[in-house]
PDB file of C-alpha atoms in Angstrom:
ATOM      1  CA  UNK A   1      -4.556 -10.072   4.435  1.00 69.00           C
ATOM      2  CA  UNK A   2      -7.323 -11.917   2.492  1.00 77.00           C
ATOM      3  CA  UNK A   3     -10.245 -10.538   4.694  1.00 83.00           C
ATOM      4  CA  UNK A   4     -12.403  -7.580   2.621  1.00 82.00           C
ATOM      5  CA  UNK A   5     -14.138  -4.372   3.878  1.00 85.00           C
ATOM      6  CA  UNK A   6     -14.730  -3.625   7.350  1.00 90.00           C
ATOM      7  CA  UNK A   7     -17.349  -5.799   7.560  1.00 91.00           C
ATOM      8  CA  UNK A   8     -14.886  -8.539   7.314  1.00 91.00           C
ATOM      9  CA  UNK A   9     -12.889  -7.318  10.296  1.00 94.00           C
ATOM     10  CA  UNK A  10     -15.759  -6.455  12.107  1.00 95.00           C
ATOM     11  CA  UNK A  11     -16.390 -10.100  13.477  1.00 94.00           C
ATOM     12  CA  UNK A  12     -12.882 -10.962  14.421  1.00 95.00           C
ATOM     13  CA  UNK A  13     -12.666  -7.754  16.729  1.00 97.00           C
ATOM     14  CA  UNK A  14     -15.653  -8.592  18.458  1.00 97.00           C
ATOM     15  CA  UNK A  15     -14.206 -11.760  19.689  1.00 97.00           C
ATOM     16  CA  UNK A  16     -10.902 -10.907  20.398  1.00 96.00           C
ATOM     17  CA  UNK A  17      -9.997 -12.853  17.841  1.00 97.00           C
ATOM     18  CA  UNK A  18      -6.734 -11.551  16.723  1.00 96.00           C
ATOM     19  CA  UNK A  19      -4.414  -9.216  18.410  1.00 98.00           C
ATOM     20  CA  UNK A  20      -2.705  -7.554  15.322  1.00 97.00           C
ATOM     21  CA  UNK A  21      -4.879  -7.069  11.772  1.00 96.00           C
ATOM     22  CA  UNK A  22      -3.231  -7.132   8.030  1.00 94.00           C
ATOM     23  CA  UNK A  23      -5.423  -5.646   5.951  1.00 94.00           C
ATOM     24  CA  UNK A  24      -3.843  -5.725   2.451  1.00 91.00           C
ATOM     25  CA  UNK A  25      -5.241  -2.130   1.193  1.00 89.00           C
ATOM     26  CA  UNK A  26      -4.723  -2.841  -2.533  1.00 86.00           C
ATOM     27  CA  UNK A  27      -7.444  -5.083  -1.942  1.00 89.00           C
ATOM     28  CA  UNK A  28      -9.515  -4.642   1.111  1.00 90.00           C
ATOM     29  CA  UNK A  29     -11.693  -1.507  -0.714  1.00 90.00           C
ATOM     30  CA  UNK A  30      -9.391   0.979  -1.414  1.00 90.00           C
ATOM     31  CA  UNK A  31      -7.103   3.496   0.466  1.00 93.00           C
ATOM     32  CA  UNK A  32     -10.665   5.140   2.464  1.00 95.00           C
ATOM     33  CA  UNK A  33     -11.770   1.429   3.364  1.00 95.00           C
ATOM     34  CA  UNK A  34      -8.104   0.815   4.579  1.00 95.00           C
ATOM     35  CA  UNK A  35      -8.200   3.771   6.803  1.00 97.00           C
ATOM     36  CA  UNK A  36     -12.375   2.606   8.173  1.00 97.00           C
ATOM     37  CA  UNK A  37     -10.866  -0.632   8.822  1.00 97.00           C
ATOM     38  CA  UNK A  38      -8.476   0.756  10.549  1.00 97.00           C
ATOM     39  CA  UNK A  39     -10.445   2.980  12.595  1.00 98.00           C
ATOM     40  CA  UNK A  40     -12.557   0.043  13.628  1.00 98.00           C
ATOM     41  CA  UNK A  41      -9.342  -1.640  14.902  1.00 98.00           C
ATOM     42  CA  UNK A  42      -8.515   1.021  16.850  1.00 98.00           C
ATOM     43  CA  UNK A  43     -11.667   1.091  18.894  1.00 98.00           C
ATOM     44  CA  UNK A  44     -10.200  -2.237  19.840  1.00 98.00           C
ATOM     45  CA  UNK A  45      -7.159  -1.772  20.793  1.00 98.00           C
ATOM     46  CA  UNK A  46      -5.723  -3.924  17.660  1.00 98.00           C
ATOM     47  CA  UNK A  47      -3.429  -2.230  16.035  1.00 98.00           C
ATOM     48  CA  UNK A  48      -2.406  -2.710  11.846  1.00 98.00           C
ATOM     49  CA  UNK A  49       0.501  -4.031   9.788  1.00 96.00           C
ATOM     50  CA  UNK A  50      -0.769  -3.845   6.329  1.00 95.00           C
ATOM     51  CA  UNK A  51      -0.147  -6.445   4.110  1.00 91.00           C
ATOM     52  CA  UNK A  52       1.574  -5.367   0.693  1.00 82.00           C
ATOM     53  CA  UNK A  53       2.805  -6.954  -1.875  1.00 79.00           C
ATOM     54  CA  UNK A  54       2.681  -4.086  -4.519  1.00 79.00           C
ATOM     55  CA  UNK A  55       4.344  -1.724  -6.586  1.00 79.00           C
ATOM     56  CA  UNK A  56       6.091   1.356  -5.079  1.00 83.00           C
ATOM     57  CA  UNK A  57       2.928   3.405  -6.412  1.00 84.00           C
ATOM     58  CA  UNK A  58       0.897   1.151  -4.001  1.00 86.00           C
ATOM     59  CA  UNK A  59       3.308   0.950  -0.711  1.00 87.00           C
ATOM     60  CA  UNK A  60       3.159   4.833  -0.994  1.00 89.00           C
ATOM     61  CA  UNK A  61      -0.672   5.014  -0.983  1.00 92.00           C
ATOM     62  CA  UNK A  62      -0.288   2.278   1.983  1.00 93.00           C
ATOM     63  CA  UNK A  63       2.256   4.416   3.426  1.00 93.00           C
ATOM     64  CA  UNK A  64      -0.065   7.166   2.970  1.00 94.00           C
ATOM     65  CA  UNK A  65      -2.944   5.613   5.190  1.00 95.00           C
ATOM     66  CA  UNK A  66       0.186   4.513   7.780  1.00 96.00           C
ATOM     67  CA  UNK A  67       1.138   8.140   8.274  1.00 96.00           C
ATOM     68  CA  UNK A  68      -2.714   9.061   9.176  1.00 96.00           C
ATOM     69  CA  UNK A  69      -3.364   5.899  11.173  1.00 97.00           C
ATOM     70  CA  UNK A  70      -2.874   5.875  15.261  1.00 97.00           C
ATOM     71  CA  UNK A  71      -2.603   2.086  15.496  1.00 98.00           C
ATOM     72  CA  UNK A  72      -0.174   1.955  12.955  1.00 97.00           C
ATOM     73  CA  UNK A  73       3.068  -1.088  14.042  1.00 97.00           C
ATOM     74  CA  UNK A  74       4.495  -1.647  11.333  1.00 94.00           C
ATOM     75  CA  UNK A  75       4.448  -1.660   7.504  1.00 89.00           C
ATOM     76  CA  UNK A  76       5.356  -4.870   5.409  1.00 83.00           C
ATOM     77  CA  UNK A  77       7.437  -4.750   2.042  1.00 76.00           C
ATOM     78  CA  UNK A  78       8.715  -7.391   0.224  1.00 68.00           C
ATOM     79  CA  UNK A  79      12.284  -7.375  -2.198  1.00 63.00           C
ATOM     80  CA  UNK A  80      11.346  -8.557  -5.916  1.00 61.00           C
ATOM     81  CA  UNK A  81      14.583 -10.552  -7.447  1.00 58.00           C
ATOM     82  CA  UNK A  82      15.208  -7.766  -9.580  1.00 63.00           C
ATOM     83  CA  UNK A  83      15.654  -4.306  -7.133  1.00 67.00           C
ATOM     84  CA  UNK A  84      16.212  -2.365 -10.505  1.00 70.00           C
ATOM     85  CA  UNK A  85      13.072  -3.387 -11.720  1.00 65.00           C
ATOM     86  CA  UNK A  86      11.273  -2.244  -8.761  1.00 69.00           C
ATOM     87  CA  UNK A  87      13.335   0.692  -7.921  1.00 77.00           C
ATOM     88  CA  UNK A  88      12.307   2.120 -11.610  1.00 82.00           C
ATOM     89  CA  UNK A  89       8.686   2.297 -11.528  1.00 82.00           C
ATOM     90  CA  UNK A  90       8.543   6.137 -10.348  1.00 84.00           C
ATOM     91  CA  UNK A  91      11.024   8.712 -10.792  1.00 85.00           C
ATOM     92  CA  UNK A  92      11.662   9.329  -7.767  1.00 84.00           C
ATOM     93  CA  UNK A  93      13.661   5.777  -7.198  1.00 79.00           C
ATOM     94  CA  UNK A  94      14.135   4.154  -4.433  1.00 80.00           C
ATOM     95  CA  UNK A  95      11.460   5.155  -2.325  1.00 81.00           C
ATOM     96  CA  UNK A  96      12.527   2.672   0.930  1.00 80.00           C
ATOM     97  CA  UNK A  97      15.469   4.256   2.788  1.00 81.00           C
ATOM     98  CA  UNK A  98      16.697   2.318   5.433  1.00 84.00           C
ATOM     99  CA  UNK A  99      13.606   0.540   6.052  1.00 81.00           C
ATOM    100  CA  UNK A 100      11.693   3.655   6.134  1.00 86.00           C
ATOM    101  CA  UNK A 101       9.399   6.031   3.484  1.00 87.00           C
ATOM    102  CA  UNK A 102       9.359   9.260   4.156  1.00 89.00           C
ATOM    103  CA  UNK A 103       5.544  10.668   3.271  1.00 91.00           C
ATOM    104  CA  UNK A 104       5.661  13.211   0.242  1.00 88.00           C
ATOM    105  CA  UNK A 105       4.096  16.506   0.938  1.00 88.00           C
ATOM    106  CA  UNK A 106       2.815  16.561  -3.099  1.00 87.00           C
ATOM    107  CA  UNK A 107      -0.496  16.397  -4.331  1.00 88.00           C
ATOM    108  CA  UNK A 108      -1.756  12.698  -5.018  1.00 90.00           C
ATOM    109  CA  UNK A 109       0.702  10.169  -3.899  1.00 90.00           C
ATOM    110  CA  UNK A 110       3.661  12.201  -4.051  1.00 89.00           C
ATOM    111  CA  UNK A 111       5.240   9.610  -6.566  1.00 88.00           C
ATOM    112  CA  UNK A 112       5.150   9.512 -10.359  1.00 88.00           C
ATOM    113  CA  UNK A 113       5.159   6.675 -12.747  1.00 87.00           C
ATOM    114  CA  UNK A 114       8.500   6.149 -14.474  1.00 88.00           C
ATOM    115  CA  UNK A 115       6.712   4.420 -17.816  1.00 86.00           C
ATOM    116  CA  UNK A 116       9.748   3.471 -19.265  1.00 86.00           C
ATOM    117  CA  UNK A 117      10.793   2.174 -15.861  1.00 82.00           C
ATOM    118  CA  UNK A 118       8.121   0.065 -15.448  1.00 80.00           C
ATOM    119  CA  UNK A 119       7.247  -1.080 -19.459  1.00 82.00           C
ATOM    120  CA  UNK A 120      10.415  -3.152 -18.683  1.00 79.00           C
ATOM    121  CA  UNK A 121       8.088  -5.671 -16.177  1.00 77.00           C
ATOM    122  CA  UNK A 122       5.965  -5.717 -18.770  1.00 80.00           C
ATOM    123  CA  UNK A 123       4.860  -9.587 -20.536  1.00 81.00           C
ATOM    124  CA  UNK A 124       5.008  -9.351 -24.166  1.00 85.00           C
ATOM    125  CA  UNK A 125       1.499  -9.408 -25.702  1.00 82.00           C
ATOM    126  CA  UNK A 126      -0.360  -7.903 -22.837  1.00 80.00           C
ATOM    127  CA  UNK A 127      -1.883  -4.614 -22.922  1.00 78.00           C
ATOM    128  CA  UNK A 128      -0.210  -1.339 -21.533  1.00 75.00           C
ATOM    129  CA  UNK A 129      -2.244   2.148 -20.475  1.00 71.00           C
ATOM    130  CA  UNK A 130      -1.210   4.958 -21.313  1.00 64.00           C
ATOM    131  CA  UNK A 131      -1.168   8.526 -19.524  1.00 63.00           C
ATOM    132  CA  UNK A 132      -4.164  10.921 -20.590  1.00 63.00           C
ATOM    133  CA  UNK A 133      -2.720  13.983 -22.881  1.00 69.00           C
ATOM    134  CA  UNK A 134      -3.289  17.021 -20.505  1.00 71.00           C
ATOM    135  CA  UNK A 135      -4.346  20.544 -22.151  1.00 66.00           C
TER     136      UNK A 135
END
């Protein structure tokens, strides 16, 4: 989870030093880089079980990559103390149902941020971004 970019995984794979890799798709260089890491691991017959201590938005991005790689093994998922807080970050509510995520077929990640729900997690005095106004 703390190895970055595909070059960081290359030596581990070449030396057959890993049986499974756990890249953190939010930290490894983005979703495209995550796919490249998975492709590299696949050439060594190594499965991918992504590390994911993330929001529902990050989890959905990870789910999209996992759905597109042949060597996907399992998706790590961390439940936080306040389930309603996590559930309310996106308008779709719980994106994990009975241990599974259904990857939406809508454009983008397929989830829409719930600003009001997410603001409940904001630390007082910290900045907040505002969505762009569309013409």
